[in-house]
mmCIF file of C-alpha atoms and ligand atoms in Angstrom:
data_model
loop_
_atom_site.group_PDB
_atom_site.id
_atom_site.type_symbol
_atom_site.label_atom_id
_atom_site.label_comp_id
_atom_site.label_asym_id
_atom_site.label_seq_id
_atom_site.Cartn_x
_atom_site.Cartn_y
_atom_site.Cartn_z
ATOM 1 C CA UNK K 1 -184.667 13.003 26.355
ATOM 2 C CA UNK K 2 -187.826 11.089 26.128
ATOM 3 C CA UNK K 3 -189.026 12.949 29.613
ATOM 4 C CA UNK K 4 -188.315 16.338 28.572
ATOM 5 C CA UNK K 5 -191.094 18.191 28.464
ATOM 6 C CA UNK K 6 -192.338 19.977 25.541
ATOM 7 C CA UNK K 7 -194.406 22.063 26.499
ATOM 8 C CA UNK K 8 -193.373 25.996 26.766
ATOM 9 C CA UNK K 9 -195.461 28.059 29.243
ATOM 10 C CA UNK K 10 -196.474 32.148 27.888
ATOM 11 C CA UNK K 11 -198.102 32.795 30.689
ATOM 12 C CA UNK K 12 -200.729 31.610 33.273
ATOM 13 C CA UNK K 13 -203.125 30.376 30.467
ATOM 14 C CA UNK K 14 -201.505 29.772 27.153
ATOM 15 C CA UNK K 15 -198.727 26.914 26.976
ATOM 16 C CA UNK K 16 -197.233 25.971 23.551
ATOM 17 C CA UNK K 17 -196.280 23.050 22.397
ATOM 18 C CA UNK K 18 -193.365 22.595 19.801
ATOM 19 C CA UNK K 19 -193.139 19.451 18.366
ATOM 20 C CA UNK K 20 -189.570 18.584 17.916
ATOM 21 C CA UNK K 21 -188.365 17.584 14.239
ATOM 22 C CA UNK K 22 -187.355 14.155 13.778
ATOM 23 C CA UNK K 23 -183.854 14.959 12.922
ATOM 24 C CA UNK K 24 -183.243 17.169 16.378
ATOM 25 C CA UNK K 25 -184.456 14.296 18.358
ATOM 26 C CA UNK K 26 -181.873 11.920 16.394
ATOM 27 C CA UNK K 27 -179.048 14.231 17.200
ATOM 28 C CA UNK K 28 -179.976 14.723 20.586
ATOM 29 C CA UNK K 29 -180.354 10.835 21.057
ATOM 30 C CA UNK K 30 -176.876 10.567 19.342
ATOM 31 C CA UNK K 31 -175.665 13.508 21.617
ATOM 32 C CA UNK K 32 -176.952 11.676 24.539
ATOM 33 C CA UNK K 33 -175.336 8.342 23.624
ATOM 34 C CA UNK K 34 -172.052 10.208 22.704
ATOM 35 C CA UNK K 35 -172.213 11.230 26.235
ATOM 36 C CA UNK K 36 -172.582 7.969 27.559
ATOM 37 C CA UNK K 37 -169.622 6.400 26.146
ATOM 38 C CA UNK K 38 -167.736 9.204 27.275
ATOM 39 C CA UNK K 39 -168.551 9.061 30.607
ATOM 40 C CA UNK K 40 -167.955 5.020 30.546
ATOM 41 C CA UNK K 41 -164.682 5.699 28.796
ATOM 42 C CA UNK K 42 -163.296 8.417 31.126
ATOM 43 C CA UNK K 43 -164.185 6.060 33.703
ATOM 44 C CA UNK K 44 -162.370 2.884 32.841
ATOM 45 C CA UNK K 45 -159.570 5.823 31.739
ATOM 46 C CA UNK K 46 -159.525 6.546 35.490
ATOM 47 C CA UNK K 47 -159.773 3.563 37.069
ATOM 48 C CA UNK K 48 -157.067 1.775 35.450
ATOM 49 C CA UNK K 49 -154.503 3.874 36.814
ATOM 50 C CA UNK K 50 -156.119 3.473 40.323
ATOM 51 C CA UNK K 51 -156.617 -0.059 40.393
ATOM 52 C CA UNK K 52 -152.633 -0.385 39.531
ATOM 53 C CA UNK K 53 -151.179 1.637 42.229
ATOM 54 C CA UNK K 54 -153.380 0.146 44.498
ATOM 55 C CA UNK K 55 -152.156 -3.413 43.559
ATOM 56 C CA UNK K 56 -148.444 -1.654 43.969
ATOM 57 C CA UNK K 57 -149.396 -0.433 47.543
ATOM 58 C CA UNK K 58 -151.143 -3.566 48.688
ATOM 59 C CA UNK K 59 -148.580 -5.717 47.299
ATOM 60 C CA UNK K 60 -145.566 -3.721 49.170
ATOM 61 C CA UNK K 61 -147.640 -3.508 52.436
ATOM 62 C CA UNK K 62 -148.452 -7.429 52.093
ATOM 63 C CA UNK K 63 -144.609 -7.652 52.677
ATOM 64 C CA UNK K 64 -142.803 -6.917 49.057
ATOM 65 C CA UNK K 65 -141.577 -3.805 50.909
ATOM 66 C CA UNK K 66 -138.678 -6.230 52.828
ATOM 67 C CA UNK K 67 -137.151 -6.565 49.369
ATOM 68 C CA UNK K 68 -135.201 -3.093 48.527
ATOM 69 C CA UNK K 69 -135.039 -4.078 44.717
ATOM 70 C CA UNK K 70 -138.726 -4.900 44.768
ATOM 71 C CA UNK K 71 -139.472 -1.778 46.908
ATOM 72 C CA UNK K 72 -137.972 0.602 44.880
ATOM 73 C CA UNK K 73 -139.578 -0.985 41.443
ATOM 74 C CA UNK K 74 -143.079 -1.678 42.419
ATOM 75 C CA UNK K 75 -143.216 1.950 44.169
ATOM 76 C CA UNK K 76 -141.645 3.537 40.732
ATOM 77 C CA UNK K 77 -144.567 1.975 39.327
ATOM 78 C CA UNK K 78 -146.766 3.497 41.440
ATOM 79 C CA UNK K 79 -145.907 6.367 41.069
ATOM 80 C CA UNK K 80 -146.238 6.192 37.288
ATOM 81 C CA UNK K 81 -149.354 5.399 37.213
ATOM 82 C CA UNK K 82 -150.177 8.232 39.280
ATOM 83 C CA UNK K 83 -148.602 10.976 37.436
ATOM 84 C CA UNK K 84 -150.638 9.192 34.552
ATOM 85 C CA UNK K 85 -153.767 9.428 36.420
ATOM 86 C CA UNK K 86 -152.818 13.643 37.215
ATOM 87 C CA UNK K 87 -151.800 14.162 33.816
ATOM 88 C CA UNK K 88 -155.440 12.902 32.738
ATOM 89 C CA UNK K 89 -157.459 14.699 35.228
ATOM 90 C CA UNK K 90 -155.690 18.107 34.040
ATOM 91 C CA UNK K 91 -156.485 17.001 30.774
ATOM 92 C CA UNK K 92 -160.226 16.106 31.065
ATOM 93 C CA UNK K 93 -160.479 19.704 33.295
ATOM 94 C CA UNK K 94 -158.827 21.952 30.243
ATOM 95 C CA UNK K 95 -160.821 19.787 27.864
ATOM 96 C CA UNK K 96 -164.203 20.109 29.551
ATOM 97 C CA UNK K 97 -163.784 23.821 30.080
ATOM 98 C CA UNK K 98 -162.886 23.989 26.544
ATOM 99 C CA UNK K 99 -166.043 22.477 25.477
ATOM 100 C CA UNK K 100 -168.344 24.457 27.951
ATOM 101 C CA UNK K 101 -167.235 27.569 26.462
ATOM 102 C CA UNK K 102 -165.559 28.442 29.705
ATOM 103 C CA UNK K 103 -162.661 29.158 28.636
ATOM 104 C CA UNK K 104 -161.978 33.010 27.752
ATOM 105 C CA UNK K 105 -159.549 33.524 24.987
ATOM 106 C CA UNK K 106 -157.383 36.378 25.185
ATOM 107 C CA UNK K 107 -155.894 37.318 22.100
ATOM 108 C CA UNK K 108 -152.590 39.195 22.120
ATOM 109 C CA UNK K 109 -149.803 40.190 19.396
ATOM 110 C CA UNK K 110 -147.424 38.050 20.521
ATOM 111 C CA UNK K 111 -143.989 36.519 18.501
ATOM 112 C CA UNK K 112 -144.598 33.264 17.284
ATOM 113 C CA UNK K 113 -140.849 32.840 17.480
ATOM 114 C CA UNK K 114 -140.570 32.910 20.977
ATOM 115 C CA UNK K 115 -143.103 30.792 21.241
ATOM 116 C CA UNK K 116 -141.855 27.817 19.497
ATOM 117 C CA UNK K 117 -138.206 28.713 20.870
ATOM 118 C CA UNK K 118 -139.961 28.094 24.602
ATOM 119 C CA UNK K 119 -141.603 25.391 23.098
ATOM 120 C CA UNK K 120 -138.646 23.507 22.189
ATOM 121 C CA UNK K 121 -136.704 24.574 25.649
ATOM 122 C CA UNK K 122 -139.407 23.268 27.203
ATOM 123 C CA UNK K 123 -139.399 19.425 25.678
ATOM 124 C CA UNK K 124 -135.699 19.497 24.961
ATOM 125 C CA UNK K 125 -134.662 16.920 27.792
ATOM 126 C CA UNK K 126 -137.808 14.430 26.277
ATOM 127 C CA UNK K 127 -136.364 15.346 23.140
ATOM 128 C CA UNK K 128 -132.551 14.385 23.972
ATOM 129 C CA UNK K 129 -133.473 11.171 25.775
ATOM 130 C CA UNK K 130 -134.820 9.686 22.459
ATOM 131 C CA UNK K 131 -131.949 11.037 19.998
ATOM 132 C CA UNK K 132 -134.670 13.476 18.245
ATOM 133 C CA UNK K 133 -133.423 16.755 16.545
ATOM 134 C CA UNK K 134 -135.698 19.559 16.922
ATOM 135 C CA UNK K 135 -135.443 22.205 14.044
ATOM 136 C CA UNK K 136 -137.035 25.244 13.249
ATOM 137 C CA UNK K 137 -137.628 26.080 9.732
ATOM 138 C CA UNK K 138 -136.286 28.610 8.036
ATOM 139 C CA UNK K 139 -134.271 29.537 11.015
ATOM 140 C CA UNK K 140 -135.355 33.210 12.243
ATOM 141 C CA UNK K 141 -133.773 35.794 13.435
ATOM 142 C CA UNK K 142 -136.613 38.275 13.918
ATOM 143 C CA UNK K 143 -140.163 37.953 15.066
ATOM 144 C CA UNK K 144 -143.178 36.362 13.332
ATOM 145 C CA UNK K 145 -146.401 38.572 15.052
ATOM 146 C CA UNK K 146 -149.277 36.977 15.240
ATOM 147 C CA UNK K 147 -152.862 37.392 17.432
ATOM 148 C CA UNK K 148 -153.230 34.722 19.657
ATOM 149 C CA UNK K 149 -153.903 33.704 23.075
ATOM 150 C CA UNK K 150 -150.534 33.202 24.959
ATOM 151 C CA UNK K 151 -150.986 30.293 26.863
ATOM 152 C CA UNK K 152 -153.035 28.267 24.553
ATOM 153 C CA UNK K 153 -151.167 28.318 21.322
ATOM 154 C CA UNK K 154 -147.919 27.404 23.227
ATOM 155 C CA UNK K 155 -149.934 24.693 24.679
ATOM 156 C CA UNK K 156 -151.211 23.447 20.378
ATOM 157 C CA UNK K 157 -147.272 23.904 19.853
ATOM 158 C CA UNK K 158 -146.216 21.113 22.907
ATOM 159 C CA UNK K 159 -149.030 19.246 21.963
ATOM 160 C CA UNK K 160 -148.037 18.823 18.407
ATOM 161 C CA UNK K 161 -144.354 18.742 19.131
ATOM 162 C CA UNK K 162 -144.590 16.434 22.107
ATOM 163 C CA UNK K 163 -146.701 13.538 19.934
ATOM 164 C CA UNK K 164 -144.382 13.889 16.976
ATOM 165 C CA UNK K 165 -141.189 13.178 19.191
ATOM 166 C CA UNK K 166 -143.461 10.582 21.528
ATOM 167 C CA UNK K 167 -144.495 8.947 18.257
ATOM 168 C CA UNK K 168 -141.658 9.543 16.098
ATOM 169 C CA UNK K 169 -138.316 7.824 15.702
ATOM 170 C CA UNK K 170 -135.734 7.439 17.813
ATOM 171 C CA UNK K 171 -132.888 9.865 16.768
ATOM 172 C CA UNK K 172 -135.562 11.496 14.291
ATOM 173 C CA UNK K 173 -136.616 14.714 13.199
ATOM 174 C CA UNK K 174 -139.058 17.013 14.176
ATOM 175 C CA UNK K 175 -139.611 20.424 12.014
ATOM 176 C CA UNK K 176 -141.294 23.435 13.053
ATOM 177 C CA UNK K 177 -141.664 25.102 9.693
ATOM 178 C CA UNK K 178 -143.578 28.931 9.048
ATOM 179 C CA UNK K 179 -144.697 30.231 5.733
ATOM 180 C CA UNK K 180 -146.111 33.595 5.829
ATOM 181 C CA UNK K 181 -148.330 35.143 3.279
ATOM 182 C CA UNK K 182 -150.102 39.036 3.710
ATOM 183 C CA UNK K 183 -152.522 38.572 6.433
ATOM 184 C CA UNK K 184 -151.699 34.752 7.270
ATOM 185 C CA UNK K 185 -149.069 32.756 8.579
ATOM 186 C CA UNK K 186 -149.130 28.482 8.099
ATOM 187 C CA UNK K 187 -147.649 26.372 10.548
ATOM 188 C CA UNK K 188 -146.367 23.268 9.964
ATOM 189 C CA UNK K 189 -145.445 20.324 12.533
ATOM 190 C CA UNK K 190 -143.803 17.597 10.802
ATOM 191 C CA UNK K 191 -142.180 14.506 11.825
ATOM 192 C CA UNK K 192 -140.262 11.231 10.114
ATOM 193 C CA UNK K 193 -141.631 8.777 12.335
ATOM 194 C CA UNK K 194 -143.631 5.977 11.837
ATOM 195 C CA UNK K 195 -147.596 7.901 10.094
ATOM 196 C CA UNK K 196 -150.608 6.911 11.178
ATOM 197 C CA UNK K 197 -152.829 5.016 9.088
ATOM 198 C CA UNK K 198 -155.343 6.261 7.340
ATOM 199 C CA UNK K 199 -157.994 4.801 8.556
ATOM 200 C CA UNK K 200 -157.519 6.339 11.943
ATOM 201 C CA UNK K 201 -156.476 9.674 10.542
ATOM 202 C CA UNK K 202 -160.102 11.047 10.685
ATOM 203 C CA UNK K 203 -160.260 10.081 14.455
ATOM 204 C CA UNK K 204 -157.368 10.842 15.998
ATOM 205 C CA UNK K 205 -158.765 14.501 17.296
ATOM 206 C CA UNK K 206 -161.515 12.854 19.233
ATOM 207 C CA UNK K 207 -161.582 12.995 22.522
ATOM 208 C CA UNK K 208 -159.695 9.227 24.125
ATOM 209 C CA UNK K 209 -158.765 8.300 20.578
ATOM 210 C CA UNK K 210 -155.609 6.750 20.062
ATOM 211 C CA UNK K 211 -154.093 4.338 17.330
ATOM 212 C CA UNK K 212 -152.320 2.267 19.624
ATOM 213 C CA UNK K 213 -153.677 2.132 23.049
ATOM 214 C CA UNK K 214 -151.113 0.070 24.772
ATOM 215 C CA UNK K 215 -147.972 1.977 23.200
ATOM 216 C CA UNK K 216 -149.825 5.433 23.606
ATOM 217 C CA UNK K 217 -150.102 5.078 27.425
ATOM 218 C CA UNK K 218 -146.651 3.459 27.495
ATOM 219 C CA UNK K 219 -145.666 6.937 26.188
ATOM 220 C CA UNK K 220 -147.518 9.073 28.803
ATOM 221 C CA UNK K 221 -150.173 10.112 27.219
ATOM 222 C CA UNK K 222 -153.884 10.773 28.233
ATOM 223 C CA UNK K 223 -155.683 10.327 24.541
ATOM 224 C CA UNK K 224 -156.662 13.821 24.850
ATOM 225 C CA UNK K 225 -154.260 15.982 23.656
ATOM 226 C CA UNK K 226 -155.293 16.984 20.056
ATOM 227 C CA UNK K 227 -159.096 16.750 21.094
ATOM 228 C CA UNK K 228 -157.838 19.872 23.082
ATOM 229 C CA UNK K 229 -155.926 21.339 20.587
ATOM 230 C CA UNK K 230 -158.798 21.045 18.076
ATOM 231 C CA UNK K 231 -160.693 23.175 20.499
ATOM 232 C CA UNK K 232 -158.207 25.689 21.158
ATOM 233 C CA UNK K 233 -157.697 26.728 17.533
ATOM 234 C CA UNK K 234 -161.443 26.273 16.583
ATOM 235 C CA UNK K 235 -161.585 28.983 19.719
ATOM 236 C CA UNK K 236 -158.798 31.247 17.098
ATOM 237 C CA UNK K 237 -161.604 30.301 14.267
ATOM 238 C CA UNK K 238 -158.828 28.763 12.678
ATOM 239 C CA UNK K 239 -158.775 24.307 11.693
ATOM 240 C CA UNK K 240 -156.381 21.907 12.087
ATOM 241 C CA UNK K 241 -155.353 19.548 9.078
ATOM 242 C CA UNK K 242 -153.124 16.225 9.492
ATOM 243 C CA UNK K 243 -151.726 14.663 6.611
ATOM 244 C CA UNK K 244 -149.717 11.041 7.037
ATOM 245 C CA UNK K 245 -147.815 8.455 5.406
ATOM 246 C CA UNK K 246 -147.200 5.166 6.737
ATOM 247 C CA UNK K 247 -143.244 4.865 7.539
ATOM 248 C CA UNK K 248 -142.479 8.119 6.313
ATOM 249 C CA UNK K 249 -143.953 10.551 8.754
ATOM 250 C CA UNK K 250 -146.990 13.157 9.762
ATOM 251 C CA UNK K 251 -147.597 16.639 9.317
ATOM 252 C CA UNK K 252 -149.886 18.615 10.894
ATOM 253 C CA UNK K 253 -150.946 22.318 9.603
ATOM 254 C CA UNK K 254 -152.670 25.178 10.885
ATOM 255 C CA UNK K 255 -153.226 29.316 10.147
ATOM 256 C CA UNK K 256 -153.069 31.757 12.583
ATOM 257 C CA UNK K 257 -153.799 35.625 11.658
ATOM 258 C CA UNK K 258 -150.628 37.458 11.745
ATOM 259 C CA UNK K 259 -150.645 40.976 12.490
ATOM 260 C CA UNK K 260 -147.721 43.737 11.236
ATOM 261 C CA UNK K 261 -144.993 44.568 13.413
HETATM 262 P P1 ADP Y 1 -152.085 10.842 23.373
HETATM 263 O O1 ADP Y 1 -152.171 11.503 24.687
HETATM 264 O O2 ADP Y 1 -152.423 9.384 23.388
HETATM 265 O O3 ADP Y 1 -150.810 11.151 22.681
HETATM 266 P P2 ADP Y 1 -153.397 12.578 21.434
HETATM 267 O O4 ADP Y 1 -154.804 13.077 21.415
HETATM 268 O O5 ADP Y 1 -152.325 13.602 21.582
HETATM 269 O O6 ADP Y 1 -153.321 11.470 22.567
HETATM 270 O O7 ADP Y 1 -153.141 11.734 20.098
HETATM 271 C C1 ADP Y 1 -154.064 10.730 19.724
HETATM 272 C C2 ADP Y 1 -153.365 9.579 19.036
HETATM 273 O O8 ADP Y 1 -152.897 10.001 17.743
HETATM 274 C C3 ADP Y 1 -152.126 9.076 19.750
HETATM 275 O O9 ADP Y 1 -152.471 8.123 20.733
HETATM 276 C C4 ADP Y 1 -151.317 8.475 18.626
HETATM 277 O O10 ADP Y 1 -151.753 7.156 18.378
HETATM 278 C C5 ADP Y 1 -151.687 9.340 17.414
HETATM 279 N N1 ADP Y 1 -150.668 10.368 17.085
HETATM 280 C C6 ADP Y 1 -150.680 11.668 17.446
HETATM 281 N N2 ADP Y 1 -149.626 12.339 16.949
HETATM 282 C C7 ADP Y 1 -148.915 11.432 16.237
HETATM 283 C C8 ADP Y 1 -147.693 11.505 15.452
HETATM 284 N N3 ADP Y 1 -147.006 12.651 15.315
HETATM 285 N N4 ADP Y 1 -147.287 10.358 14.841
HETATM 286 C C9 ADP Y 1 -147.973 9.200 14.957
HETATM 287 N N5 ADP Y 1 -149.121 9.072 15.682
HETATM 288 C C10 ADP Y 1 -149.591 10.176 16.312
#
């Protein structure tokens, strides 16, 4: 920041100079720094995974590999880190494209029904392994229209449904509930499991946040997943609101425009 150059060229004989104001060179200092950390972060994010399998690989080749029980455990492991390590490289590549403005929205009138009942097909075997009900609220029959892009609202909806049965209970509840108004319709993801303080309530959307870093990973996840649905509805000019209480549960709460049958 320091190097760039101020200095604006008209044309062969007249250059201007704009001073920058204080304040833009703080935020482009803090932007800068912001950056940095990222790039550390994503980093360490990246190498962790590596550095395991490796230590899997190297161990099995070193001669672990002659004992079936250890074989088949140390390569399990490897491969878990792996998946780990290509669930967060899809992640950073949505999230970055997200960010660069890349991404091109294309808003449809599509039923939010279907989408939450493809949704919940879709995470019902992660669902059933941990004993977690997932209910819609009240339960449709028809279709809820709304404009949105396809893709990336069902991706907010397994997002938001995905942490609230990775987070929640076991044999818990998660509730897609809809409440529509004239021109609106509110959409609620709530689960019983155990809230998130709130002192990390105000971070959770950033980008590598988590509140528990050891249990989050445990859980397959990358850190990134509401930093990318932040960006996704901020791309449907709508916001995203959590609200939490310790041992009883989160919700989280968004609008989307609806549109008449
Ligand atoms: P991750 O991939 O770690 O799940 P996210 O960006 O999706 O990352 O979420 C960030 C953090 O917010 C999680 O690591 C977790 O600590 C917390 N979190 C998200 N959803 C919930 C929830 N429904 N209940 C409790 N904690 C949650």
């Amino acid at each position: 920041i320091q190097n760039a150059n101020p200095f604006k060229k008209l044309n062969d004989e007249i250059f201007v100079y704009v001073a920058k104001k204080q304040k833009e060179i703080d935020e482009l200092k803090r932007l800068e720094q912001f950056r940095r950390e990222f790039l550390a972060d994503v980093s360490h994010e990246l190498k962790t995974p590596i550095f395991a399998a490796q230590g899997f690989i190297h161990t099995l080749i070193d001669g672990a590999v002659d004992d079936e029980q250890v074989r088949d455990k140390f390569l399990s492991k490897a491969a878990k880190s792996l998946d780990g390590l290509d669930a967060l490289v899809k992640d950073l590549v949505v999230l970055s494209q997200l960010e660069m403005g890349e991404v091109k929205m294309s808003f449809e009138r599509i039923d939010f029904i279907q989408v939450i009942q493809e949704v919940f097909e879709q995470l019902e075997k992660s669902a059933l392994a941990k004993g977690t009900s997932l209910l819609l609220k009240p339960p449709y029959s028809g279709n809820v229209w709304v404009k949105a892009d396809p893709q990336r609202i069902k991706q907010v909806m397994i997002n938001l449904v995905e942490n609230a049965i990775k987070y929640g209970n076991e044999n818990g509840r998660v509730v897609v509930s809809l409440e529509e108004d004239k021109k609106h319709i509110l959409v609620f993801v709530r689960d019983n499991g155990p809230g998130i303080p709130p002192e990390h309530l105000s971070r959770i959307f950033e980008r590598l946040y988590r509140v528990e870093k050891s249990r989050s990973k445990d859980r397959g996840g990358t850190g990134l997943g509401l930093a990318i649905v932040k960006h996704i509805l901020n791309a449907h000019k709508t916001k995203i609101t959590v609200m939490s209480k310790v041992e009883k549960g989160t919700t989280f709460k968004f609008k989307l425009d609806r549109i008449d049958s």
